[in-house]
PDB file of C-alpha atoms in Angstrom:
ATOM      1  CA  MET A   1     -18.210  -7.029   6.046  1.00 62.00           C
ATOM      2  CA  ALA A   2     -14.837  -6.994   5.158  1.00 75.00           C
ATOM      3  CA  GLY A   3     -11.916  -9.525   5.493  1.00 83.00           C
ATOM      4  CA  PRO A   4      -9.263  -8.565   7.458  1.00 88.00           C
ATOM      5  CA  GLY A   5      -6.635  -6.468   5.622  1.00 93.00           C
ATOM      6  CA  GLN A   6      -9.354  -5.874   2.517  1.00 95.00           C
ATOM      7  CA  ILE A   7     -10.771  -2.428   3.452  1.00 95.00           C
ATOM      8  CA  PRO A   8     -12.482  -0.497   0.372  1.00 96.00           C
ATOM      9  CA  GLY A   9     -11.816   2.766   0.176  1.00 95.00           C
ATOM     10  CA  ARG A  10      -8.516   2.257   1.993  1.00 95.00           C
ATOM     11  CA  TYR A  11      -4.484   1.038   1.712  1.00 98.00           C
ATOM     12  CA  ASN A  12      -4.416  -1.723   3.139  1.00 98.00           C
ATOM     13  CA  ILE A  13      -0.604  -2.464   3.700  1.00 98.00           C
ATOM     14  CA  ILE A  14       0.189  -6.795   4.810  1.00 97.00           C
ATOM     15  CA  LEU A  15       2.579  -8.980   5.982  1.00 95.00           C
ATOM     16  CA  GLU A  16       2.874 -10.981   3.043  1.00 94.00           C
ATOM     17  CA  GLY A  17       0.869 -14.811   4.361  1.00 92.00           C
ATOM     18  CA  LYS A  18      -0.586 -12.874   7.265  1.00 92.00           C
ATOM     19  CA  TYR A  19      -4.088 -12.723   5.709  1.00 92.00           C
ATOM     20  CA  GLU A  20      -5.224 -13.543   2.447  1.00 92.00           C
ATOM     21  CA  GLY A  21      -4.722 -12.393  -0.976  1.00 92.00           C
ATOM     22  CA  PHE A  22      -6.739 -10.858  -4.294  1.00 95.00           C
ATOM     23  CA  ASP A  23      -6.317 -12.533  -6.818  1.00 93.00           C
ATOM     24  CA  HIS A  24      -4.981  -9.896  -8.958  1.00 95.00           C
ATOM     25  CA  GLN A  25      -1.712  -9.123  -8.492  1.00 97.00           C
ATOM     26  CA  MET A  26      -0.120  -6.870  -9.646  1.00 98.00           C
ATOM     27  CA  PRO A  27       3.674  -4.608  -9.431  1.00 98.00           C
ATOM     28  CA  VAL A  28       4.227  -1.462  -8.035  1.00 98.00           C
ATOM     29  CA  GLU A  29       4.633  -0.334 -11.987  1.00 98.00           C
ATOM     30  CA  GLU A  30       1.725  -1.451 -13.842  1.00 98.00           C
ATOM     31  CA  PHE A  31      -0.027   0.026 -10.639  1.00 98.00           C
ATOM     32  CA  ILE A  32       1.726   3.152 -11.665  1.00 98.00           C
ATOM     33  CA  GLN A  33       0.423   3.176 -14.455  1.00 98.00           C
ATOM     34  CA  ARG A  34      -3.375   2.697 -13.908  1.00 98.00           C
ATOM     35  CA  LEU A  35      -3.491   4.804 -11.369  1.00 98.00           C
ATOM     36  CA  LYS A  36      -2.680   7.321 -14.087  1.00 97.00           C
ATOM     37  CA  GLU A  37      -5.195   5.921 -16.057  1.00 96.00           C
ATOM     38  CA  ASP A  38      -7.886   6.262 -13.554  1.00 95.00           C
ATOM     39  CA  ASN A  39      -8.141   2.115 -13.983  1.00 96.00           C
ATOM     40  CA  VAL A  40      -7.635   0.727 -10.561  1.00 97.00           C
ATOM     41  CA  PRO A  41      -9.360  -2.181  -9.875  1.00 97.00           C
ATOM     42  CA  ASN A  42     -12.434  -3.132  -7.883  1.00 96.00           C
ATOM     43  CA  LYS A  43      -9.632  -5.514  -5.696  1.00 97.00           C
ATOM     44  CA  VAL A  44      -5.957  -5.793  -6.337  1.00 97.00           C
ATOM     45  CA  SER A  45      -3.097  -6.680  -4.870  1.00 98.00           C
ATOM     46  CA  VAL A  46      -0.147  -4.544  -5.297  1.00 98.00           C
ATOM     47  CA  VAL A  47       3.351  -6.503  -5.386  1.00 98.00           C
ATOM     48  CA  GLY A  48       6.379  -5.502  -4.000  1.00 97.00           C
ATOM     49  CA  LEU A  49       6.921  -2.309  -2.126  1.00 98.00           C
ATOM     50  CA  GLY A  50       9.987  -3.436  -0.223  1.00 96.00           C
ATOM     51  CA  GLN A  51      11.823  -3.780  -3.971  1.00 95.00           C
ATOM     52  CA  ALA A  52      10.959  -1.118  -5.156  1.00 97.00           C
ATOM     53  CA  PHE A  53      12.097   1.605  -2.504  1.00 96.00           C
ATOM     54  CA  THR A  54      15.600  -0.004  -3.773  1.00 95.00           C
ATOM     55  CA  ASP A  55      14.549   2.903  -6.467  1.00 94.00           C
ATOM     56  CA  GLY A  56      14.170   5.992  -4.923  1.00 90.00           C
ATOM     57  CA  ASP A  57      12.570   7.457  -8.138  1.00 96.00           C
ATOM     58  CA  LEU A  58       9.992   4.546  -8.393  1.00 97.00           C
ATOM     59  CA  ILE A  59       8.862   5.635  -5.403  1.00 97.00           C
ATOM     60  CA  ASP A  60       9.050   9.134  -5.491  1.00 97.00           C
ATOM     61  CA  GLU A  61       6.085   7.824  -8.407  1.00 98.00           C
ATOM     62  CA  LEU A  62       4.192   5.722  -6.389  1.00 98.00           C
ATOM     63  CA  ALA A  63       4.091   8.655  -4.114  1.00 97.00           C
ATOM     64  CA  HIS A  64       2.974  11.111  -6.394  1.00 98.00           C
ATOM     65  CA  GLU A  65       0.434   9.773  -8.334  1.00 98.00           C
ATOM     66  CA  MET A  66      -0.610   8.321  -5.213  1.00 98.00           C
ATOM     67  CA  ASP A  67      -1.694  11.900  -3.768  1.00 96.00           C
ATOM     68  CA  ARG A  68      -2.555  12.679  -7.439  1.00 97.00           C
ATOM     69  CA  ARG A  69      -5.141   9.985  -7.928  1.00 96.00           C
ATOM     70  CA  ALA A  70      -6.676  10.950  -4.293  1.00 95.00           C
ATOM     71  CA  ASN A  71      -9.786  11.732  -4.100  1.00 94.00           C
ATOM     72  CA  ASP A  72     -10.326   9.197  -6.992  1.00 94.00           C
ATOM     73  CA  LEU A  73     -10.151   6.566  -5.536  1.00 95.00           C
ATOM     74  CA  GLU A  74     -11.958   8.160  -2.788  1.00 94.00           C
ATOM     75  CA  TYR A  75     -14.864   8.276  -4.858  1.00 94.00           C
ATOM     76  CA  GLN A  76     -14.886   4.542  -6.509  1.00 94.00           C
ATOM     77  CA  THR A  77     -13.382   2.563  -2.814  1.00 95.00           C
ATOM     78  CA  PRO A  78     -11.732   0.441  -4.236  1.00 97.00           C
ATOM     79  CA  THR A  79     -10.047  -2.775  -1.951  1.00 97.00           C
ATOM     80  CA  VAL A  80      -6.528  -1.745  -2.050  1.00 98.00           C
ATOM     81  CA  GLN A  81      -3.892  -4.335  -0.747  1.00 98.00           C
ATOM     82  CA  PHE A  82      -0.224  -3.953  -0.577  1.00 98.00           C
ATOM     83  CA  VAL A  83       1.346  -7.015  -0.066  1.00 97.00           C
ATOM     84  CA  VAL A  84       4.832  -6.631   1.025  1.00 96.00           C
ATOM     85  CA  GLU A  85       7.691  -8.899   2.277  1.00 94.00           C
ATOM     86  CA  GLY A  86       9.733  -7.943   5.591  1.00 93.00           C
ATOM     87  CA  SER A  87       8.331  -6.399   8.451  1.00 94.00           C
ATOM     88  CA  PHE A  88       7.015  -3.324  10.014  1.00 95.00           C
ATOM     89  CA  HIS A  89       8.877  -1.940  12.765  1.00 93.00           C
ATOM     90  CA  ARG A  90       7.026   1.314  14.567  1.00 90.00           C
ATOM     91  CA  SER A  91       9.427   4.443  14.768  1.00 80.00           C
ATOM     92  CA  GLY A  92       7.336   7.079  16.718  1.00 85.00           C
ATOM     93  CA  LYS A  93       3.939   7.770  15.827  1.00 86.00           C
ATOM     94  CA  THR A  94       4.872   5.843  11.531  1.00 89.00           C
ATOM     95  CA  TYR A  95       5.938   2.519  10.472  1.00 95.00           C
ATOM     96  CA  ASP A  96       9.083   1.510   9.332  1.00 96.00           C
ATOM     97  CA  LEU A  97       9.109  -1.512   6.220  1.00 97.00           C
ATOM     98  CA  ARG A  98      11.862  -4.121   7.192  1.00 95.00           C
ATOM     99  CA  HIS A  99      12.777  -5.519   4.269  1.00 94.00           C
ATOM    100  CA  ASP A 100      15.883  -6.762   3.157  1.00 93.00           C
ATOM    101  CA  ASN A 101      17.830  -5.670   6.773  1.00 93.00           C
ATOM    102  CA  ASN A 102      17.146  -2.186   5.280  1.00 95.00           C
ATOM    103  CA  LEU A 103      14.580   0.260   7.154  1.00 96.00           C
ATOM    104  CA  TYR A 104      12.311   1.947   4.988  1.00 97.00           C
ATOM    105  CA  PRO A 105       9.723   4.946   5.757  1.00 96.00           C
ATOM    106  CA  LEU A 106       6.311   3.835   4.952  1.00 97.00           C
ATOM    107  CA  GLN A 107       5.169   7.120   5.124  1.00 96.00           C
ATOM    108  CA  ASP A 108       7.143   8.530   2.381  1.00 95.00           C
ATOM    109  CA  VAL A 109       4.442   7.003   0.623  1.00 97.00           C
ATOM    110  CA  PHE A 110       0.918   6.659   2.615  1.00 97.00           C
ATOM    111  CA  GLY A 111       1.172   9.736   4.337  1.00 94.00           C
ATOM    112  CA  PRO A 112       1.524  10.213   8.656  1.00 92.00           C
ATOM    113  CA  GLN A 113      -1.968   8.621   8.442  1.00 93.00           C
ATOM    114  CA  LEU A 114      -0.668   5.113   9.382  1.00 94.00           C
ATOM    115  CA  GLU A 115      -3.092   3.045  11.762  1.00 93.00           C
ATOM    116  CA  ARG A 116      -2.301  -0.318  13.146  1.00 92.00           C
ATOM    117  CA  LYS A 117      -4.156  -3.110  12.761  1.00 90.00           C
ATOM    118  CA  GLU A 118      -4.400  -6.182  15.105  1.00 81.00           C
ATOM    119  CA  ASP A 119      -1.395  -7.531  16.017  1.00 77.00           C
ATOM    120  CA  GLY A 120       0.881  -6.064  13.585  1.00 75.00           C
ATOM    121  CA  ASP A 121       0.830  -7.188  10.836  1.00 88.00           C
ATOM    122  CA  TRP A 122      -1.953  -5.419   8.979  1.00 95.00           C
ATOM    123  CA  LEU A 123      -1.465  -1.275   8.341  1.00 97.00           C
ATOM    124  CA  VAL A 124      -4.492   0.822   6.718  1.00 96.00           C
ATOM    125  CA  ALA A 125      -4.135   4.083   5.043  1.00 97.00           C
ATOM    126  CA  PRO A 126      -6.475   7.003   4.173  1.00 96.00           C
ATOM    127  CA  PHE A 127      -6.437   7.087   0.304  1.00 95.00           C
TER     128      PHE A 127
END
């Protein structure tokens, strides 16, 4: 059974310090490269998403590669966490990430199918 924040076959977006992350951690830039190479580890924590939002090109590239590799990831079912600093803010039917006093729409990266788990410190999205 998967632990909190660790559902295989989904993107798990967790607040730093609320759930256990994986030993294998990588920055957003490396995750993008791993997506391009079809070399995503079976269990990985991606860090730096909040900072990545300050670079619109980086976020666009991340969203594009995640979308492009969605079918492969569904087949491979890795457990991917995005460990984020800040807090989640509900905005209508979707969520924003509050990071450094700014709100960033998580829908831009993960699509509209974000689902809240537990007390709101953890979101999941399909590949």
